CSV table of C-alpha atoms and ligand atoms in Angstrom, one decimal:
chain,number,residue,atom,x,y,z
A,1,MET,CA,0.0,0.0,-0.1
A,2,PRO,CA,1.4,3.5,-0.8
A,3,ASP,CA,2.4,4.8,2.5
A,4,VAL,CA,0.8,8.2,3.5
A,5,ARG,CA,4.3,9.6,4.8
A,6,ALA,CA,6.1,8.4,1.6
A,7,LEU,CA,3.5,10.2,-0.6
A,8,ARG,CA,3.6,13.4,1.4
A,9,ASP,CA,7.4,13.4,1.1
A,10,ALA,CA,7.1,12.5,-2.7
A,11,PHE,CA,4.8,15.5,-3.1
A,12,ALA,CA,7.1,17.8,-1.2
A,13,GLU,CA,10.0,16.9,-3.3
A,14,ARG,CA,8.1,17.3,-6.6
A,15,TYR,CA,6.1,20.5,-5.9
A,16,GLY,CA,8.5,22.1,-3.2
A,17,ILE,CA,5.6,22.2,-0.5
A,18,HIS,CA,3.7,19.7,1.6
A,19,PRO,CA,0.3,18.5,0.3
A,20,ARG,CA,-2.9,19.8,2.1
A,21,LEU,CA,-4.4,16.4,2.2
A,22,ILE,CA,-4.3,12.8,0.9
A,23,VAL,CA,-7.5,10.9,-0.1
A,24,ARG,CA,-7.9,7.2,-1.2
A,25,ALA,CA,-10.4,5.4,-3.4
A,26,PRO,CA,-10.6,1.6,-3.7
A,27,GLY,CA,-10.8,-0.6,-6.5
A,28,ARG,CA,-13.5,-3.2,-6.6
A,29,VAL,CA,-14.1,-6.8,-7.6
A,30,ASN,CA,-17.5,-7.9,-8.7
A,31,LEU,CA,-18.7,-11.3,-7.2
A,32,ILE,CA,-21.4,-11.7,-9.8
A,33,GLY,CA,-23.6,-9.7,-12.1
A,34,GLU,CA,-21.2,-9.0,-15.2
A,35,HIS,CA,-22.2,-6.7,-17.9
A,36,THR,CA,-25.6,-6.1,-16.1
A,37,ASP,CA,-24.9,-2.6,-14.8
A,38,TYR,CA,-25.4,-0.8,-18.3
A,39,ASN,CA,-28.6,-2.8,-18.6
A,40,GLU,CA,-30.0,-1.3,-15.6
A,41,GLY,CA,-29.7,-4.7,-13.8
A,42,PHE,CA,-28.2,-5.9,-10.5
A,43,VAL,CA,-24.5,-6.3,-9.5
A,44,LEU,CA,-22.9,-7.7,-6.3
A,45,PRO,CA,-19.4,-6.2,-5.9
A,46,ILE,CA,-17.0,-5.4,-3.0
A,47,ALA,CA,-14.6,-2.6,-2.8
A,48,ILE,CA,-11.2,-4.0,-2.2
A,49,ASP,CA,-8.3,-3.3,0.0
A,50,ARG,CA,-6.3,-1.7,-2.8
A,51,SER,CA,-6.6,1.9,-3.4
A,52,THR,CA,-5.6,4.9,-5.5
A,53,PHE,CA,-4.2,7.7,-3.4
A,54,VAL,CA,-4.2,11.4,-4.4
A,55,ALA,CA,-2.1,13.9,-2.5
A,56,ALA,CA,-3.3,17.4,-3.3
A,57,ARG,CA,-2.7,21.0,-2.6
A,58,ALA,CA,-4.6,24.0,-4.0
A,59,ARG,CA,-2.8,26.7,-5.9
A,60,THR,CA,-3.4,30.3,-6.3
A,61,ASP,CA,-3.7,30.2,-10.1
A,62,ARG,CA,-5.9,28.2,-12.5
A,63,ILE,CA,-3.2,25.6,-13.4
A,64,VAL,CA,-3.6,21.9,-12.5
A,65,ARG,CA,-0.5,19.9,-12.4
A,66,VAL,CA,-0.8,16.1,-11.9
A,67,TYR,CA,1.9,13.6,-11.5
A,68,SER,CA,1.3,9.7,-11.7
A,69,ALA,CA,3.8,7.4,-10.0
A,70,GLN,CA,2.6,4.5,-12.1
A,71,PHE,CA,3.3,6.4,-15.3
A,72,ALA,CA,6.2,8.4,-13.8
A,73,ALA,CA,4.8,11.3,-15.9
A,74,GLU,CA,3.4,14.8,-15.3
A,75,ASP,CA,0.6,16.5,-17.1
A,76,VAL,CA,-0.3,20.2,-16.8
A,77,PHE,CA,-3.4,22.0,-18.0
A,78,SER,CA,-5.4,25.2,-17.4
A,79,LEU,CA,-8.9,25.2,-15.9
A,80,ASP,CA,-9.9,27.4,-18.6
A,81,GLN,CA,-9.2,25.0,-21.4
A,82,ILE,CA,-9.6,21.3,-20.8
A,83,GLU,CA,-9.3,19.2,-23.7
A,84,ARG,CA,-8.3,15.5,-24.2
A,85,ASN,CA,-4.6,14.8,-24.2
A,86,PRO,CA,-3.9,12.2,-26.7
A,87,ASP,CA,-0.2,12.0,-25.6
A,88,GLN,CA,-1.0,11.2,-22.0
A,89,PRO,CA,-4.3,9.1,-22.0
A,90,TRP,CA,-4.0,8.5,-18.4
A,91,SER,CA,-4.4,12.1,-17.6
A,92,ASN,CA,-7.8,12.2,-19.3
A,93,TYR,CA,-9.4,10.5,-16.3
A,94,VAL,CA,-8.2,13.5,-14.2
A,95,ARG,CA,-9.1,16.1,-16.9
A,96,GLY,CA,-12.5,14.6,-17.3
A,97,MET,CA,-13.2,14.9,-13.4
A,98,VAL,CA,-12.0,18.5,-13.4
A,99,LYS,CA,-14.2,19.3,-16.3
A,100,GLY,CA,-17.1,17.5,-14.7
A,101,LEU,CA,-16.8,19.5,-11.5
A,102,LEU,CA,-16.6,22.8,-13.4
A,103,ALA,CA,-19.7,21.9,-15.2
A,104,ARG,CA,-21.3,21.7,-11.9
A,105,ASP,CA,-20.5,25.3,-11.3
A,106,LEU,CA,-18.0,24.5,-8.6
A,107,PRO,CA,-15.5,27.5,-8.3
A,108,LEU,CA,-12.5,25.4,-8.6
A,109,VAL,CA,-9.0,26.9,-8.0
A,110,GLY,CA,-5.9,25.3,-9.5
A,111,SER,CA,-4.1,22.5,-7.8
A,112,ASP,CA,-1.1,20.2,-7.6
A,113,LEU,CA,-1.9,16.6,-7.5
A,114,LEU,CA,0.1,13.5,-7.0
A,115,ILE,CA,-1.2,10.0,-7.7
A,116,ASP,CA,0.0,6.6,-6.4
A,117,SER,CA,-1.9,3.4,-6.4
A,118,ASP,CA,-1.7,-0.4,-5.6
A,119,VAL,CA,-4.7,-1.2,-7.7
A,120,PRO,CA,-3.4,-3.1,-10.8
A,121,LEU,CA,-3.9,-1.0,-13.9
A,122,GLY,CA,-6.2,-2.6,-16.5
A,123,GLY,CA,-6.6,-5.8,-14.4
A,124,GLY,CA,-10.3,-5.6,-14.2
A,125,LEU,CA,-10.2,-4.2,-10.7
A,126,SER,CA,-11.2,-0.7,-11.9
A,127,SER,CA,-8.2,1.4,-11.3
A,128,SER,CA,-9.9,3.9,-13.5
A,129,ALA,CA,-12.9,4.5,-11.3
A,130,ALA,CA,-10.5,4.6,-8.1
A,131,LEU,CA,-8.5,7.3,-10.0
A,132,GLU,CA,-11.7,9.3,-11.0
A,133,VAL,CA,-13.2,9.2,-7.4
A,134,ALA,CA,-10.1,9.9,-5.6
A,135,THR,CA,-9.4,12.9,-7.8
A,136,GLY,CA,-12.9,14.2,-7.5
A,137,TYR,CA,-12.9,13.8,-3.8
A,138,ALA,CA,-9.7,15.5,-3.3
A,139,LEU,CA,-10.7,18.4,-5.4
A,140,GLN,CA,-13.9,18.7,-3.6
A,141,LEU,CA,-12.2,18.9,-0.3
A,142,LEU,CA,-9.6,21.5,-1.5
A,143,ASN,CA,-12.6,23.7,-2.9
A,144,ASN,CA,-15.0,23.1,0.2
A,145,ALA,CA,-17.6,21.6,-2.0
A,146,ASP,CA,-19.9,18.8,-0.9
A,147,LEU,CA,-21.2,16.3,-3.5
A,148,LEU,CA,-23.0,13.4,-1.9
A,149,GLY,CA,-21.5,10.0,-2.6
A,150,GLU,CA,-23.9,9.0,-5.3
A,151,GLU,CA,-23.4,12.3,-7.1
A,152,LEU,CA,-19.7,12.0,-7.0
A,153,ALA,CA,-20.2,8.5,-8.5
A,154,LEU,CA,-22.3,9.8,-11.2
A,155,LEU,CA,-20.0,12.5,-12.1
A,156,ALA,CA,-17.1,10.2,-12.3
A,157,GLN,CA,-19.0,7.7,-14.5
A,158,GLY,CA,-20.0,10.8,-16.8
A,159,ALA,CA,-16.1,11.8,-17.0
A,160,GLU,CA,-15.2,8.2,-18.2
A,161,ASN,CA,-18.2,8.0,-20.6
A,162,SER,CA,-17.8,11.4,-22.1
A,163,PHE,CA,-14.1,12.3,-21.7
A,164,VAL,CA,-12.4,9.0,-21.9
A,165,GLY,CA,-14.9,7.5,-24.3
A,166,MET,CA,-15.5,4.3,-22.3
A,167,GLN,CA,-19.3,3.6,-22.0
A,168,CYS,CA,-19.0,2.0,-18.6
A,169,GLY,CA,-21.9,1.5,-16.3
A,170,ILE,CA,-22.1,2.9,-12.8
A,171,MET,CA,-20.9,0.0,-10.7
A,172,ASP,CA,-17.2,0.9,-10.5
A,173,GLN,CA,-17.5,4.4,-9.6
A,174,PHE,CA,-20.3,3.6,-7.1
A,175,MET,CA,-18.2,1.0,-5.3
A,176,ALA,CA,-15.1,3.3,-5.2
A,177,THR,CA,-17.4,5.9,-3.6
A,178,LEU,CA,-19.8,3.9,-1.4
A,179,GLY,CA,-18.1,0.5,-0.8
A,180,ARG,CA,-18.6,-0.9,2.7
A,181,ALA,CA,-16.2,-2.8,4.8
A,182,GLY,CA,-17.1,-6.4,5.4
A,183,HIS,CA,-19.9,-6.2,2.9
A,184,ALA,CA,-20.8,-6.9,-0.7
A,185,LEU,CA,-23.3,-4.4,-2.1
A,186,LEU,CA,-26.3,-5.7,-4.0
A,187,LEU,CA,-26.7,-2.6,-6.3
A,188,ASP,CA,-29.7,-1.9,-8.3
A,189,CYS,CA,-28.1,-0.1,-11.2
A,190,ARG,CA,-31.5,1.3,-12.3
A,191,ASP,CA,-32.1,3.5,-9.3
A,192,LEU,CA,-28.9,3.0,-7.4
A,193,SER,CA,-30.7,1.6,-4.3
A,194,TYR,CA,-28.6,-1.1,-2.7
A,195,ARG,CA,-28.4,-3.6,0.1
A,196,ALA,CA,-25.3,-4.5,2.1
A,197,ILE,CA,-24.7,-8.1,2.6
A,198,PRO,CA,-22.1,-9.3,5.1
A,199,ILE,CA,-19.4,-11.6,3.6
A,200,PRO,CA,-19.3,-14.6,5.9
A,201,PRO,CA,-16.1,-14.8,8.0
A,202,ASP,CA,-15.1,-18.2,6.9
A,203,VAL,CA,-14.6,-17.3,3.2
A,204,ARG,CA,-12.2,-15.1,1.3
A,205,VAL,CA,-12.6,-13.4,-2.0
A,206,VAL,CA,-9.5,-14.3,-4.1
A,207,VAL,CA,-8.7,-12.3,-7.2
A,208,CYS,CA,-6.3,-13.8,-9.7
A,209,ASP,CA,-4.9,-11.5,-12.3
A,210,SER,CA,-4.2,-13.5,-15.5
A,211,GLY,CA,-1.7,-10.9,-16.6
A,212,VAL,CA,-3.4,-10.8,-20.0
A,213,ARG,CA,-4.5,-7.4,-21.2
A,214,HIS,CA,-6.6,-6.5,-24.2
A,215,SER,CA,-7.8,-3.0,-24.7
A,216,LEU,CA,-11.6,-2.7,-24.5
A,217,LEU,CA,-11.6,0.9,-25.1
A,218,GLY,CA,-14.0,1.8,-27.9
A,219,SER,CA,-14.3,-1.7,-29.4
A,220,ALA,CA,-15.7,-4.9,-27.8
A,221,TYR,CA,-17.3,-3.4,-24.7
A,222,ASN,CA,-19.1,-0.5,-26.6
A,223,GLU,CA,-20.1,-3.1,-29.2
A,224,ARG,CA,-21.7,-5.4,-26.5
A,225,ARG,CA,-23.5,-2.4,-25.3
A,226,ALA,CA,-24.9,-1.7,-28.6
A,227,ALA,CA,-26.0,-5.3,-29.0
A,228,CYS,CA,-28.0,-4.9,-25.7
A,229,GLN,CA,-29.7,-1.6,-27.0
A,230,GLU,CA,-30.6,-3.4,-30.4
A,231,ALA,CA,-32.2,-6.3,-28.4
A,232,VAL,CA,-34.3,-3.8,-26.5
A,233,ARG,CA,-35.3,-1.9,-29.7
A,234,LEU,CA,-36.4,-5.2,-31.3
A,235,LEU,CA,-38.1,-6.7,-28.3
A,236,ARG,CA,-40.1,-3.5,-27.8
A,237,THR,CA,-42.1,-4.3,-30.8
A,238,ARG,CA,-43.9,-6.9,-28.7
A,239,LEU,CA,-43.1,-5.8,-25.3
A,240,PRO,CA,-43.7,-2.1,-25.5
A,241,LYS,CA,-43.2,-1.4,-21.8
A,242,ILE,CA,-39.6,-2.4,-21.6
A,243,THR,CA,-36.8,0.3,-21.6
A,244,ALA,CA,-33.8,-1.9,-20.7
A,245,LEU,CA,-32.9,-5.7,-20.7
A,246,ARG,CA,-33.6,-5.4,-16.9
A,247,ASP,CA,-37.2,-5.4,-17.8
A,248,VAL,CA,-37.1,-8.7,-19.6
A,249,SER,CA,-37.2,-12.1,-17.7
A,250,PRO,CA,-35.4,-15.2,-19.2
A,251,GLU,CA,-38.9,-16.8,-19.9
A,252,GLN,CA,-40.0,-13.7,-21.8
A,253,LEU,CA,-36.7,-13.7,-23.9
A,254,ALA,CA,-37.2,-17.3,-24.7
A,255,ALA,CA,-40.8,-16.6,-25.8
A,256,ASN,CA,-39.6,-13.8,-28.1
A,257,ALA,CA,-36.4,-15.1,-29.4
A,258,ASP,CA,-37.5,-15.0,-32.9
A,259,LEU,CA,-37.3,-11.2,-32.9
A,260,LEU,CA,-33.7,-11.3,-32.5
A,261,PRO,CA,-31.0,-12.0,-35.0
A,262,PRO,CA,-28.5,-14.8,-34.1
A,263,ALA,CA,-25.8,-12.3,-33.3
A,264,VAL,CA,-27.9,-10.4,-30.7
A,265,LEU,CA,-29.9,-13.3,-29.0
A,266,PRO,CA,-27.0,-14.8,-27.0
A,267,ARG,CA,-26.0,-11.4,-25.8
A,268,ALA,CA,-29.5,-10.7,-24.4
A,269,ARG,CA,-29.6,-14.2,-23.0
A,270,HIS,CA,-26.4,-13.5,-21.1
A,271,VAL,CA,-27.8,-10.3,-19.6
A,272,VAL,CA,-31.2,-11.6,-18.6
A,273,SER,CA,-29.9,-14.8,-17.0
A,274,GLU,CA,-27.1,-12.9,-15.2
A,275,ILE,CA,-29.5,-10.6,-13.6
A,276,ARG,CA,-31.5,-13.4,-12.3
A,277,ARG,CA,-28.3,-15.3,-11.1
A,278,THR,CA,-27.2,-12.2,-9.3
A,279,LEU,CA,-30.4,-11.8,-7.3
A,280,MET,CA,-30.3,-15.6,-6.4
A,281,ALA,CA,-26.6,-15.3,-5.5
A,282,ALA,CA,-27.2,-12.4,-3.2
A,283,ALA,CA,-30.0,-14.5,-1.5
A,284,ALA,CA,-27.5,-17.4,-1.2
A,285,LEU,CA,-24.9,-15.2,0.4
A,286,GLU,CA,-27.5,-13.8,2.9
A,287,ARG,CA,-28.4,-17.3,4.1
A,288,GLY,CA,-24.8,-18.4,4.0
A,289,ASP,CA,-25.3,-21.0,1.3
A,290,LEU,CA,-21.7,-20.8,-0.3
A,291,ALA,CA,-22.2,-23.9,-2.3
A,292,ALA,CA,-25.2,-22.3,-4.2
A,293,PHE,CA,-23.3,-19.2,-4.5
A,294,GLY,CA,-20.3,-20.9,-6.0
A,295,THR,CA,-22.5,-22.9,-8.5
A,296,LEU,CA,-24.0,-19.5,-9.7
A,297,MET,CA,-20.5,-18.1,-10.2
A,298,LEU,CA,-19.7,-21.0,-12.5
A,299,GLU,CA,-22.8,-20.6,-14.4
A,300,SER,CA,-22.0,-16.9,-14.8
A,301,HIS,CA,-18.6,-17.7,-16.2
A,302,ARG,CA,-20.1,-20.2,-18.7
A,303,SER,CA,-22.6,-17.6,-19.8
A,304,LEU,CA,-19.9,-14.8,-20.3
A,305,ARG,CA,-17.8,-17.3,-22.2
A,306,ASP,CA,-20.4,-18.8,-24.5
A,307,ASP,CA,-23.2,-16.2,-24.9
A,308,TYR,CA,-21.5,-12.9,-24.2
A,309,GLU,CA,-18.1,-14.0,-25.6
A,310,VAL,CA,-15.9,-11.9,-23.5
A,311,SER,CA,-13.7,-14.6,-22.2
A,312,VAL,CA,-10.3,-15.5,-23.3
A,313,PRO,CA,-8.5,-18.9,-23.0
A,314,GLU,CA,-6.4,-17.7,-20.0
A,315,LEU,CA,-9.5,-16.8,-18.0
A,316,ASP,CA,-11.1,-20.1,-18.9
A,317,THR,CA,-8.0,-22.1,-17.7
A,318,LEU,CA,-7.9,-20.0,-14.4
A,319,VAL,CA,-11.6,-20.8,-13.7
A,320,GLU,CA,-11.1,-24.5,-14.5
A,321,LEU,CA,-8.0,-24.8,-12.4
A,322,ALA,CA,-9.8,-23.0,-9.5
A,323,ARG,CA,-12.8,-25.3,-9.6
A,324,ALA,CA,-10.6,-28.3,-9.1
A,325,LEU,CA,-8.8,-27.0,-6.1
A,326,PRO,CA,-9.8,-27.9,-2.5
A,327,GLY,CA,-11.9,-25.3,-0.7
A,328,CYS,CA,-13.0,-23.4,-3.8
A,329,TYR,CA,-16.9,-22.8,-3.9
A,330,GLY,CA,-16.8,-21.1,-7.3
A,331,SER,CA,-14.8,-19.1,-9.7
A,332,ARG,CA,-15.5,-16.8,-12.8
A,333,LEU,CA,-14.0,-14.0,-14.8
A,334,THR,CA,-14.6,-10.5,-13.3
A,335,GLY,CA,-14.8,-7.2,-15.0
A,336,GLY,CA,-15.3,-6.6,-18.6
A,337,GLY,CA,-13.4,-9.5,-19.8
A,338,PHE,CA,-10.8,-10.0,-22.6
A,339,GLY,CA,-8.1,-10.7,-20.0
A,340,GLY,CA,-7.9,-9.1,-16.5
A,341,SER,CA,-8.9,-11.2,-13.5
A,342,THR,CA,-10.9,-14.0,-12.2
A,343,VAL,CA,-12.6,-14.0,-8.8
A,344,SER,CA,-13.1,-17.0,-6.7
A,345,LEU,CA,-14.6,-17.8,-3.3
A,346,VAL,CA,-12.5,-19.9,-1.2
A,347,ALA,CA,-12.7,-21.4,2.4
A,348,VAL,CA,-10.5,-19.4,4.8
A,349,GLY,CA,-8.3,-22.4,5.7
A,350,ALA,CA,-7.6,-23.4,2.1
A,351,VAL,CA,-6.7,-20.0,0.7
A,352,GLU,CA,-3.0,-20.4,0.9
A,353,ASP,CA,-2.9,-23.7,-0.9
A,354,PHE,CA,-5.4,-22.5,-3.4
A,355,ALA,CA,-3.3,-19.5,-4.3
A,356,ALA,CA,-0.2,-21.6,-4.8
A,357,GLY,CA,-2.1,-24.3,-6.7
A,358,LEU,CA,-3.6,-21.8,-9.0
A,359,VAL,CA,-0.3,-20.0,-9.8
A,360,ALA,CA,1.5,-23.3,-10.3
A,361,GLY,CA,-1.4,-24.8,-12.5
A,362,TYR,CA,-1.4,-21.7,-14.6
A,363,ARG,CA,2.4,-21.7,-15.2
A,364,GLU,CA,2.3,-25.4,-16.0
A,365,ARG,CA,-0.6,-25.1,-18.4
A,366,LEU,CA,0.1,-21.9,-20.2
A,367,GLY,CA,3.7,-20.8,-19.1
A,368,LEU,CA,2.2,-17.7,-17.7
A,369,ASP,CA,2.5,-15.8,-14.5
A,370,ALA,CA,-0.8,-15.1,-12.4
A,371,HIS,CA,-0.8,-12.9,-9.6
A,372,VAL,CA,-3.2,-13.6,-6.6
A,373,LEU,CA,-4.7,-11.1,-4.3
A,374,VAL,CA,-6.7,-12.2,-1.3
A,375,CYS,CA,-9.1,-9.3,-0.8
A,376,THR,CA,-11.1,-7.9,2.1
A,377,ALA,CA,-14.2,-5.9,1.5
A,378,SER,CA,-13.3,-2.2,2.3
A,379,GLU,CA,-14.7,1.2,2.6
A,380,GLY,CA,-15.4,3.5,-0.4
A,381,VAL,CA,-13.5,6.8,-0.7
A,382,SER,CA,-12.2,8.5,2.4
A,383,ARG,CA,-9.6,11.1,3.7
A,384,ALA,CA,-6.3,9.2,4.4
A,385,ALA,CA,-4.5,12.3,5.9
A,386,THR,CA,-4.6,16.0,6.5
A,387,PHE,CA,-1.6,18.1,7.0
B,401,ADP,P1,-9.3,-0.8,-15.0
B,401,ADP,O1,-10.2,0.1,-14.7
B,401,ADP,O2,-9.9,-2.3,-15.0
B,401,ADP,O3,-7.9,-0.9,-14.1
B,401,ADP,P2,-9.1,0.6,-17.4
B,401,ADP,O4,-8.5,0.3,-18.7
B,401,ADP,O5,-10.5,1.0,-17.2
B,401,ADP,O6,-8.8,-0.7,-16.6
B,401,ADP,O7,-8.2,1.8,-16.8
B,401,ADP,C1,-6.8,1.8,-16.7
B,401,ADP,C2,-6.4,3.1,-17.2
B,401,ADP,O8,-6.7,4.0,-16.2
B,401,ADP,C3,-5.0,3.2,-17.2
B,401,ADP,O9,-4.4,2.7,-18.4
B,401,ADP,C4,-4.6,4.7,-16.9
B,401,ADP,O10,-4.9,5.4,-18.1
B,401,ADP,C5,-5.8,5.0,-16.0
B,401,ADP,N1,-5.2,4.9,-14.6
B,401,ADP,C6,-5.6,4.1,-13.6
B,401,ADP,N2,-4.9,4.2,-12.5
B,401,ADP,C7,-4.0,5.1,-12.8
B,401,ADP,C8,-2.9,5.7,-12.0
B,401,ADP,N3,-2.6,5.4,-10.8
B,401,ADP,N4,-2.2,6.7,-12.6
B,401,ADP,C9,-2.4,7.1,-13.9
B,401,ADP,N5,-3.5,6.6,-14.6
B,401,ADP,C10,-4.1,5.6,-14.1
B,402,MG,MG1,-11.9,0.8,-15.7
């Protein structure tokens, strides 16, 4: 974890003065409910104990300077002219947040920002939302503004949608903002109502980073979204009341399958079945039925692999290996897909052997290195230090 004092010193070295404050916002891992958020369905994520930190200090002019330790790079821009920076794409998450806050009529002053993080970048754990939310929260505190958690999450989602060009749903930013320690949140992405469900003490959430990265930006992800919209448009000819796949049950979809072209039907089938699985999984978690929960995770993975077609062989291999290891209730790809990570639910006593077995099996089968994180459900964005 980036150390608060080391961050303060790094800031002082770079900018010649101490930061005023440091905030942190966590990454997240979704236990089940994949590609359902932008269909106004349900998701069941936890915020993880990995965070992005932003050290910040207000300036007296209208310049924003931002340094990322992960990219070892600095970007500088003026509050009066915020455009996309094609040379430093990472900075667009920051620029987009600043632009979003200005659009809310917040009288922002310039600032010096320093970013450090232990959320793996591009690993499906939503380092992007962690960065957006931490940046937004730091700027709010510097400017004595007060956006409620949900508003901050929506603003961050807006920044990623419009400024970065990634049509992500609300889940990532919501968890970075409102995650709760020890709990998963069953989040209704339609109205942002949620229920916190305790994670039983005898299991651990184990994330395994496949090390494989494929860019989703502008391509497969946005294409899946378009297929879902197309499904809704076609289904509305017979089901005029629906506005999202959230409104369609698996039974209704089966009865109206003839309306959808072969390329669209499986996409819709994933979404409507996944929404049902997510609700069932939340109920299973609530009653402590981890075996049922694990079975739903495996079904989710199959659906993502075969119907939504967002898996890759590396993720399939990790899930297969996990299933065969002792103490594992279930496993699936998590995040958008096309690389990134899997998530598994594992009995506490079996976690160490599970992690070792997974890494060894992956190396043996594919000759690749996997990285395991045993996660604890954590709080959303918070102030880490004030100086
Ligand atoms: P994920 O959100 O799953 O980690 P994304 O592709 O959505 O993957 O976001 C990763 C991108 O977000 C990075 O390539 C970078 O542009 C930006 N980003 C995330 N964390 C940081 C950071 N600590 N410093 C600078 N940019 C970051
Ligand atoms: Mg992201």
